[in-house]
Amino acid sequence: MEIVTVQIETPFEKNLLNGNPLIYKEAINANTSLEEGQIIDVITKKNKFIGRGYYAIQNKGIGWILTRERNIPIDGAFFEKRLKKAIDKRAAYFKDHETTAFRIFNGEGDGIGGFSVDLYQNYLLIQWYSIGIYKYKSWIIESLQRLLEIDGIYEKKRFDDNGTYMEDDDFVVGKKADFPITILENGIKYAVNLNEGAMTGIFLDQKDVRKTIRDQYAKGRNVLNTFSYTGAFSVAAAVGGSLSTTSVDLANRSKQKTTDNFLLNDIDLSNQKIIVEDVFHYFKYAVKKQLSFDMVILDPPSFARSKKHTFRAAKDYTNLLKEAIAITKNGGIIVASTNCATFDMKKFKGFIDAAFHHQKETYQIVEQFGLPADFANINEVTESNYLKVVFIKKLK
């Protein structure tokens, strides 16, 4: 493919020269005509070479630098080399027989922005974030088949408006799976489906948090898990010896999927409540009935809408925490989590402080987490290190 030279607007040069591989929308003159997937040599206004990459419109920007060397060809061998390096870095995960689902390639964190690859048992799931990177699909698929012994590959195309999922048959190649398949995460079983809409049934970036809940905090506690989805946190708590779990989610599908995950792990359902309801309604119900919990888990989506509530993490997380504080026992734990990339951990802790101050309660931060090791990321792209989880003890 012909390589096109692109000049970067002066205000964006420093950012790219300092190691950020993401090319922001305004960095290229609007009159520049480029095709999705076009290989580009990026230079400054003074013709200084910055790097070679590709043009692609996605919600983060309009392209990625792939190499800082001028004469490196962007071809199948280039993709395979980066994929192999990422897989080799995760050797410990491949050897861990208690965990059979993890990320093996994480976009710019592994050297190629725009897509990720997850392993689920013997199947791969590729998530594509632009039409531009999708044009290199065959190179990536062929490399993965050479590098790994797998049964099949599925995909999620997330290059619709604002990076949203495009509904499709997500099977790509190999042997079709008989879903749901069972994966292991730190010895706990979870059911997943790689061909049922945007989500799979588990968020792999929370593996360390679930292990911590199971190993250090669940035993002897009554646990409330809000925005519970398929109940993964609840299952971890139950395996860890919780007295009871209550899982609350607005989606009807959550009830059966959570039940299935409990049964996979031979957990007695009599101490596990699964409630299909708006979380905010449930908080009001809990206060009215004077319910309280030893542990409350908050892991809302960055944006959620029900008939009566719209939740935006950047605007509404403090209010969500106030509701949680009101029904957490003294000495209890609140696990506050967000995947919103528009604010950092410092600001998130500010939300926590404001909520406790408003409720006239005191607290102590006892644990905090970012992304696990398999979700490689780089400091230069701050939005790629999106996960923030804080374990908060409500003091007496």
Short mmCIF file of C-alpha atoms in Angstrom, two decimals, residues 47-374:
data_model
loop_
_atom_site.label_atom_id
_atom_site.label_comp_id
_atom_site.label_asym_id
_atom_site.label_seq_id
_atom_site.Cartn_x
_atom_site.Cartn_y
_atom_site.Cartn_z
CA ASN A 47 9.30 18.04 8.28
CA LYS A 48 10.68 16.19 11.30
CA PHE A 49 9.66 12.52 11.22
CA ILE A 50 7.41 11.54 14.16
CA GLY A 51 6.38 8.01 13.22
CA ARG A 52 4.59 5.66 10.85
CA GLY A 53 1.03 4.57 11.55
CA TYR A 54 -2.42 4.27 10.11
CA TYR A 55 -5.46 6.49 9.68
CA ALA A 56 -8.70 5.35 11.33
CA ILE A 57 -11.66 7.20 12.79
CA GLN A 58 -12.68 5.95 16.22
CA ASN A 59 -14.05 7.55 19.36
CA LYS A 60 -10.56 8.20 20.77
CA GLY A 61 -9.07 9.88 17.70
CA ILE A 62 -8.28 9.46 14.00
CA GLY A 63 -5.26 7.22 13.94
CA TRP A 64 -2.34 5.57 15.68
CA ILE A 65 1.45 5.74 15.43
CA LEU A 66 2.73 2.15 15.14
CA THR A 67 6.49 2.65 14.93
CA ARG A 68 8.96 5.51 15.44
CA GLU A 69 11.31 4.06 12.80
CA ARG A 70 11.03 5.42 9.28
CA ASN A 71 11.75 2.28 7.27
CA ILE A 72 9.69 -0.36 9.08
CA PRO A 73 7.04 -1.82 6.72
CA ILE A 74 3.52 -2.18 8.15
CA ASP A 75 2.71 -5.65 6.88
CA GLY A 76 1.59 -9.08 8.08
CA ALA A 77 4.99 -9.76 9.64
CA PHE A 78 4.77 -6.50 11.62
CA PHE A 79 1.38 -7.48 13.10
CA GLU A 80 2.54 -11.02 13.88
CA LYS A 81 5.67 -9.78 15.66
CA ARG A 82 3.63 -7.47 17.92
CA LEU A 83 1.05 -10.18 18.63
CA LYS A 84 3.76 -12.73 19.50
CA LYS A 85 5.46 -10.27 21.84
CA ALA A 86 2.15 -9.66 23.65
CA ILE A 87 1.39 -13.38 23.94
CA ASP A 88 4.92 -14.11 25.25
CA LYS A 89 4.48 -11.38 27.91
CA ARG A 90 1.46 -13.27 29.24
CA ALA A 91 3.22 -16.63 29.61
CA ALA A 92 2.28 -16.81 33.31
CA TYR A 93 -1.43 -16.50 32.45
CA PHE A 94 -1.23 -19.32 29.93
CA LYS A 95 0.38 -21.54 32.59
CA ASP A 96 -2.25 -20.72 35.23
CA HIS A 97 -4.75 -23.61 35.12
CA GLU A 98 -7.11 -21.76 37.48
CA THR A 99 -7.66 -18.90 34.99
CA THR A 100 -8.67 -19.67 31.41
CA ALA A 101 -9.94 -16.23 30.33
CA PHE A 102 -7.74 -13.14 30.04
CA ARG A 103 -6.62 -10.44 27.61
CA ILE A 104 -3.78 -11.41 25.29
CA PHE A 105 -3.53 -8.16 23.31
CA ASN A 106 -4.59 -4.73 24.56
CA GLY A 107 -4.38 -2.22 21.73
CA GLU A 108 -1.85 0.57 22.15
CA GLY A 109 -0.62 -1.01 25.40
CA ASP A 110 0.79 -3.81 23.22
CA GLY A 111 1.91 -1.61 20.36
CA ILE A 112 -1.05 -1.43 17.96
CA GLY A 113 -3.93 0.86 18.91
CA GLY A 114 -7.44 0.07 17.70
CA PHE A 115 -8.19 -3.53 18.66
CA SER A 116 -7.97 -6.01 21.53
CA VAL A 117 -7.92 -9.82 21.78
CA ASP A 118 -9.25 -11.88 24.69
CA LEU A 119 -8.90 -15.61 25.29
CA TYR A 120 -11.97 -17.46 26.60
CA GLN A 121 -11.06 -21.09 27.23
CA ASN A 122 -10.19 -22.27 23.68
CA TYR A 123 -11.77 -19.34 21.84
CA LEU A 124 -10.58 -15.87 20.95
CA LEU A 125 -12.65 -12.69 20.91
CA ILE A 126 -11.33 -9.76 18.88
CA GLN A 127 -12.83 -6.31 19.45
CA TRP A 128 -12.34 -3.86 16.58
CA TYR A 129 -12.65 -0.12 17.25
CA SER A 130 -12.41 1.31 13.73
CA ILE A 131 -13.00 0.47 10.09
CA GLY A 132 -9.33 1.33 9.56
CA ILE A 133 -7.97 -1.47 11.74
CA TYR A 134 -10.65 -3.85 10.43
CA LYS A 135 -8.99 -3.61 7.02
CA TYR A 136 -6.05 -5.52 8.52
CA LYS A 137 -8.30 -8.27 9.85
CA SER A 138 -6.89 -11.06 7.66
CA TRP A 139 -3.29 -10.44 8.78
CA ILE A 140 -4.35 -10.44 12.43
CA ILE A 141 -6.55 -13.54 12.16
CA GLU A 142 -3.88 -15.51 10.27
CA SER A 143 -1.21 -14.52 12.80
CA LEU A 144 -3.35 -15.55 15.76
CA GLN A 145 -4.07 -18.93 14.18
CA ARG A 146 -0.35 -19.51 13.70
CA LEU A 147 0.62 -18.36 17.19
CA LEU A 148 -2.05 -20.12 19.27
CA GLU A 149 -3.82 -23.48 19.34
CA ILE A 150 -7.46 -22.42 19.45
CA ASP A 151 -10.84 -23.85 18.44
CA GLY A 152 -12.28 -20.68 16.91
CA ILE A 153 -12.41 -16.89 16.74
CA TYR A 154 -15.29 -14.47 17.36
CA GLU A 155 -15.37 -10.69 16.96
CA LYS A 156 -17.16 -7.55 18.14
CA LYS A 157 -17.24 -4.64 15.70
CA ARG A 158 -17.37 -1.48 17.80
CA PHE A 159 -16.91 1.15 15.11
CA ASP A 160 -20.48 2.37 14.95
CA ASP A 161 -21.20 5.89 16.31
CA ASN A 162 -19.21 6.61 19.51
CA GLY A 163 -17.63 3.17 19.45
CA THR A 164 -20.90 1.31 20.00
CA TYR A 165 -21.31 -2.35 19.08
CA MET A 166 -22.70 -3.29 15.66
CA GLU A 167 -25.19 -6.17 15.91
CA ASP A 168 -24.05 -9.09 13.78
CA ASP A 169 -23.21 -12.78 13.76
CA ASP A 170 -19.86 -12.52 15.51
CA PHE A 171 -18.41 -15.87 14.42
CA VAL A 172 -15.28 -15.48 12.29
CA VAL A 173 -13.39 -18.74 11.76
CA GLY A 174 -12.71 -22.21 13.18
CA LYS A 175 -15.21 -24.39 15.01
CA LYS A 176 -18.38 -22.76 16.31
CA ALA A 177 -18.75 -22.95 20.08
CA ASP A 178 -21.72 -24.48 21.87
CA PHE A 179 -22.60 -21.51 24.10
CA PRO A 180 -22.54 -20.84 26.92
CA ILE A 181 -19.01 -22.09 27.51
CA THR A 182 -17.52 -22.25 31.01
CA ILE A 183 -14.36 -20.34 31.81
CA LEU A 184 -12.29 -20.34 34.98
CA GLU A 185 -11.10 -17.22 36.76
CA ASN A 186 -8.97 -17.81 39.85
CA GLY A 187 -10.72 -21.16 40.20
CA ILE A 188 -14.27 -19.78 39.96
CA LYS A 189 -16.49 -20.88 37.06
CA TYR A 190 -18.40 -18.40 34.90
CA ALA A 191 -20.65 -18.92 31.88
CA VAL A 192 -19.85 -16.82 28.81
CA ASN A 193 -21.33 -16.33 25.36
CA LEU A 194 -19.23 -14.68 22.64
CA ASN A 195 -22.08 -14.41 20.13
CA GLU A 196 -24.91 -12.79 22.05
CA GLY A 197 -24.71 -9.02 21.59
CA ALA A 198 -22.14 -6.57 22.88
CA MET A 199 -21.14 -8.29 26.13
CA THR A 200 -19.87 -11.76 26.97
CA GLY A 201 -21.13 -12.29 30.53
CA ILE A 202 -18.01 -11.22 32.40
CA PHE A 203 -15.72 -8.17 32.51
CA LEU A 204 -12.22 -9.60 32.51
CA ASP A 205 -10.64 -6.38 33.80
CA GLN A 206 -12.16 -7.01 37.26
CA LYS A 207 -10.40 -10.34 37.92
CA ASP A 208 -8.12 -8.98 40.66
CA VAL A 209 -11.05 -7.23 42.38
CA ARG A 210 -13.18 -10.40 42.41
CA LYS A 211 -10.25 -12.40 43.83
CA THR A 212 -9.74 -9.80 46.58
CA ILE A 213 -13.44 -9.85 47.50
CA ARG A 214 -13.40 -13.64 47.67
CA ASP A 215 -10.11 -14.02 49.57
CA GLN A 216 -10.14 -11.05 51.94
CA TYR A 217 -13.56 -9.46 52.42
CA ALA A 218 -16.53 -11.78 51.75
CA LYS A 219 -16.38 -14.22 54.66
CA GLY A 220 -19.22 -13.74 57.14
CA ARG A 221 -20.62 -10.66 55.39
CA ASN A 222 -24.03 -9.86 53.94
CA VAL A 223 -23.22 -8.49 50.49
CA LEU A 224 -25.23 -6.19 48.20
CA ASN A 225 -24.07 -6.20 44.56
CA THR A 226 -25.65 -3.38 42.51
CA PHE A 227 -25.66 -3.15 38.69
CA SER A 228 -24.89 -6.84 39.10
CA TYR A 229 -25.17 -7.95 35.42
CA THR A 230 -24.46 -11.72 35.58
CA GLY A 231 -23.62 -11.69 39.28
CA ALA A 232 -19.86 -12.24 38.96
CA PHE A 233 -19.05 -10.24 42.12
CA SER A 234 -21.85 -12.04 43.99
CA VAL A 235 -20.49 -15.44 42.97
CA ALA A 236 -16.99 -14.44 44.12
CA ALA A 237 -18.43 -13.31 47.47
CA ALA A 238 -20.43 -16.54 47.90
CA VAL A 239 -17.40 -18.70 47.08
CA GLY A 240 -15.49 -16.62 49.65
CA GLY A 241 -17.96 -17.50 52.39
CA SER A 242 -20.44 -14.62 52.49
CA LEU A 243 -23.50 -15.11 54.71
CA SER A 244 -25.75 -13.89 51.88
CA THR A 245 -25.68 -12.00 48.60
CA THR A 246 -28.27 -9.70 47.07
CA SER A 247 -27.79 -8.97 43.37
CA VAL A 248 -29.73 -6.05 41.86
CA ASP A 249 -29.89 -5.22 38.14
CA LEU A 250 -32.55 -3.69 35.90
CA ALA A 251 -32.07 -6.18 33.04
CA ASN A 252 -34.38 -9.20 33.04
CA ARG A 253 -31.60 -11.42 31.68
CA SER A 254 -29.58 -10.86 34.86
CA LYS A 255 -31.74 -13.21 36.95
CA GLN A 256 -31.18 -16.39 34.93
CA LYS A 257 -27.56 -15.62 34.10
CA THR A 258 -26.74 -14.95 37.76
CA THR A 259 -28.56 -18.13 38.81
CA ASP A 260 -26.57 -20.11 36.24
CA ASN A 261 -23.26 -18.77 37.58
CA PHE A 262 -24.20 -19.71 41.16
CA LEU A 263 -25.19 -23.22 40.08
CA LEU A 264 -21.95 -23.67 38.09
CA ASN A 265 -20.11 -23.26 41.39
CA ASP A 266 -22.45 -25.49 43.43
CA ILE A 267 -23.62 -22.54 45.54
CA ASP A 268 -26.77 -22.96 47.62
CA LEU A 269 -29.32 -20.51 46.19
CA SER A 270 -31.27 -20.16 49.45
CA ASN A 271 -28.93 -17.40 50.68
CA GLN A 272 -28.67 -15.61 47.33
CA LYS A 273 -31.32 -13.04 46.35
CA ILE A 274 -31.52 -11.93 42.72
CA ILE A 275 -33.68 -8.86 42.17
CA VAL A 276 -34.62 -7.34 38.81
CA GLU A 277 -35.13 -3.67 39.64
CA ASP A 278 -33.78 -0.17 39.10
CA VAL A 279 -30.88 0.14 41.56
CA PHE A 280 -32.02 3.60 42.68
CA HIS A 281 -35.49 2.24 43.49
CA TYR A 282 -33.85 -0.54 45.47
CA PHE A 283 -31.83 1.92 47.55
CA LYS A 284 -35.05 3.70 48.54
CA TYR A 285 -36.68 0.37 49.37
CA ALA A 286 -33.69 -0.66 51.50
CA VAL A 287 -33.80 2.59 53.50
CA LYS A 288 -37.58 2.27 53.99
CA LYS A 289 -37.22 -1.34 55.21
CA GLN A 290 -34.15 -0.42 57.31
CA LEU A 291 -31.99 -2.94 55.47
CA SER A 292 -28.22 -2.68 55.87
CA PHE A 293 -25.24 -4.59 54.50
CA ASP A 294 -21.69 -5.43 55.52
CA MET A 295 -20.48 -4.91 51.96
CA VAL A 296 -21.96 -2.89 49.09
CA ILE A 297 -20.51 -3.22 45.58
CA LEU A 298 -21.02 -0.35 43.13
CA ASP A 299 -19.94 -1.02 39.56
CA PRO A 300 -22.28 1.05 37.37
CA PRO A 301 -21.82 1.59 33.63
CA SER A 302 -20.40 5.01 32.73
CA PHE A 303 -23.83 5.85 31.34
CA ALA A 304 -27.15 4.20 32.14
CA ARG A 305 -30.78 5.13 31.59
CA SER A 306 -33.98 3.71 33.05
CA LYS A 307 -37.53 5.05 32.87
CA LYS A 308 -36.99 7.39 35.81
CA HIS A 309 -33.22 7.78 36.10
CA THR A 310 -30.29 8.75 33.92
CA PHE A 311 -26.87 8.02 35.40
CA ARG A 312 -23.63 9.60 34.19
CA ALA A 313 -20.60 8.54 36.20
CA ALA A 314 -18.77 11.86 35.88
CA LYS A 315 -21.81 13.77 37.20
CA ASP A 316 -23.73 11.34 39.40
CA TYR A 317 -21.25 9.02 41.14
CA THR A 318 -21.19 11.11 44.33
CA ASN A 319 -24.97 10.77 44.68
CA LEU A 320 -24.73 7.03 44.07
CA LEU A 321 -22.18 6.76 46.88
CA LYS A 322 -24.45 8.70 49.25
CA GLU A 323 -27.16 6.09 48.68
CA ALA A 324 -24.69 3.28 49.35
CA ILE A 325 -23.30 4.87 52.52
CA ALA A 326 -26.82 5.08 53.98
CA ILE A 327 -27.28 1.30 53.88
CA THR A 328 -23.73 0.20 54.76
CA LYS A 329 -23.15 -0.88 58.36
CA ASN A 330 -20.51 0.80 60.47
CA GLY A 331 -17.29 -1.09 59.85
CA GLY A 332 -18.67 -2.27 56.50
CA ILE A 333 -16.98 -2.07 53.10
CA ILE A 334 -18.08 -0.20 49.98
CA VAL A 335 -16.40 -1.33 46.76
CA ALA A 336 -16.64 1.69 44.46
CA SER A 337 -15.75 0.98 40.84
CA THR A 338 -15.92 2.91 37.57
CA ASN A 339 -14.71 2.32 34.02
CA CYS A 340 -15.33 5.95 33.02
CA ALA A 341 -12.25 7.26 31.21
CA THR A 342 -13.08 10.97 31.47
CA PHE A 343 -11.74 11.40 35.02
CA ASP A 344 -8.77 10.01 36.94
CA MET A 345 -8.32 8.32 40.33
CA LYS A 346 -7.70 11.64 42.10
CA LYS A 347 -11.04 13.01 40.95
CA PHE A 348 -12.76 9.71 41.78
CA LYS A 349 -11.44 9.93 45.33
CA GLY A 350 -12.85 13.46 45.40
CA PHE A 351 -16.31 12.00 44.68
CA ILE A 352 -15.83 9.57 47.58
CA ASP A 353 -14.77 12.34 49.96
CA ALA A 354 -17.69 14.57 48.96
CA ALA A 355 -20.22 11.76 49.49
CA PHE A 356 -18.96 10.89 52.98
CA HIS A 357 -18.71 14.56 53.93
CA HIS A 358 -22.32 15.12 52.84
CA GLN A 359 -23.48 12.11 54.87
CA LYS A 360 -21.43 13.27 57.88
CA GLU A 361 -19.65 9.91 57.99
CA THR A 362 -15.96 9.07 58.19
CA TYR A 363 -14.10 6.51 56.10
CA GLN A 364 -10.80 4.85 55.33
CA ILE A 365 -9.54 3.70 51.92
CA VAL A 366 -8.21 0.17 52.44
CA GLU A 367 -7.51 -1.04 48.87
CA GLN A 368 -7.39 0.41 45.38
CA PHE A 369 -7.05 -1.17 41.96
CA GLY A 370 -6.46 -0.16 38.36
CA LEU A 371 -6.27 -2.50 35.38
CA PRO A 372 -4.80 -5.99 35.87
CA ALA A 373 -1.43 -6.88 34.32
CA ASP A 374 -2.89 -8.48 31.18
#
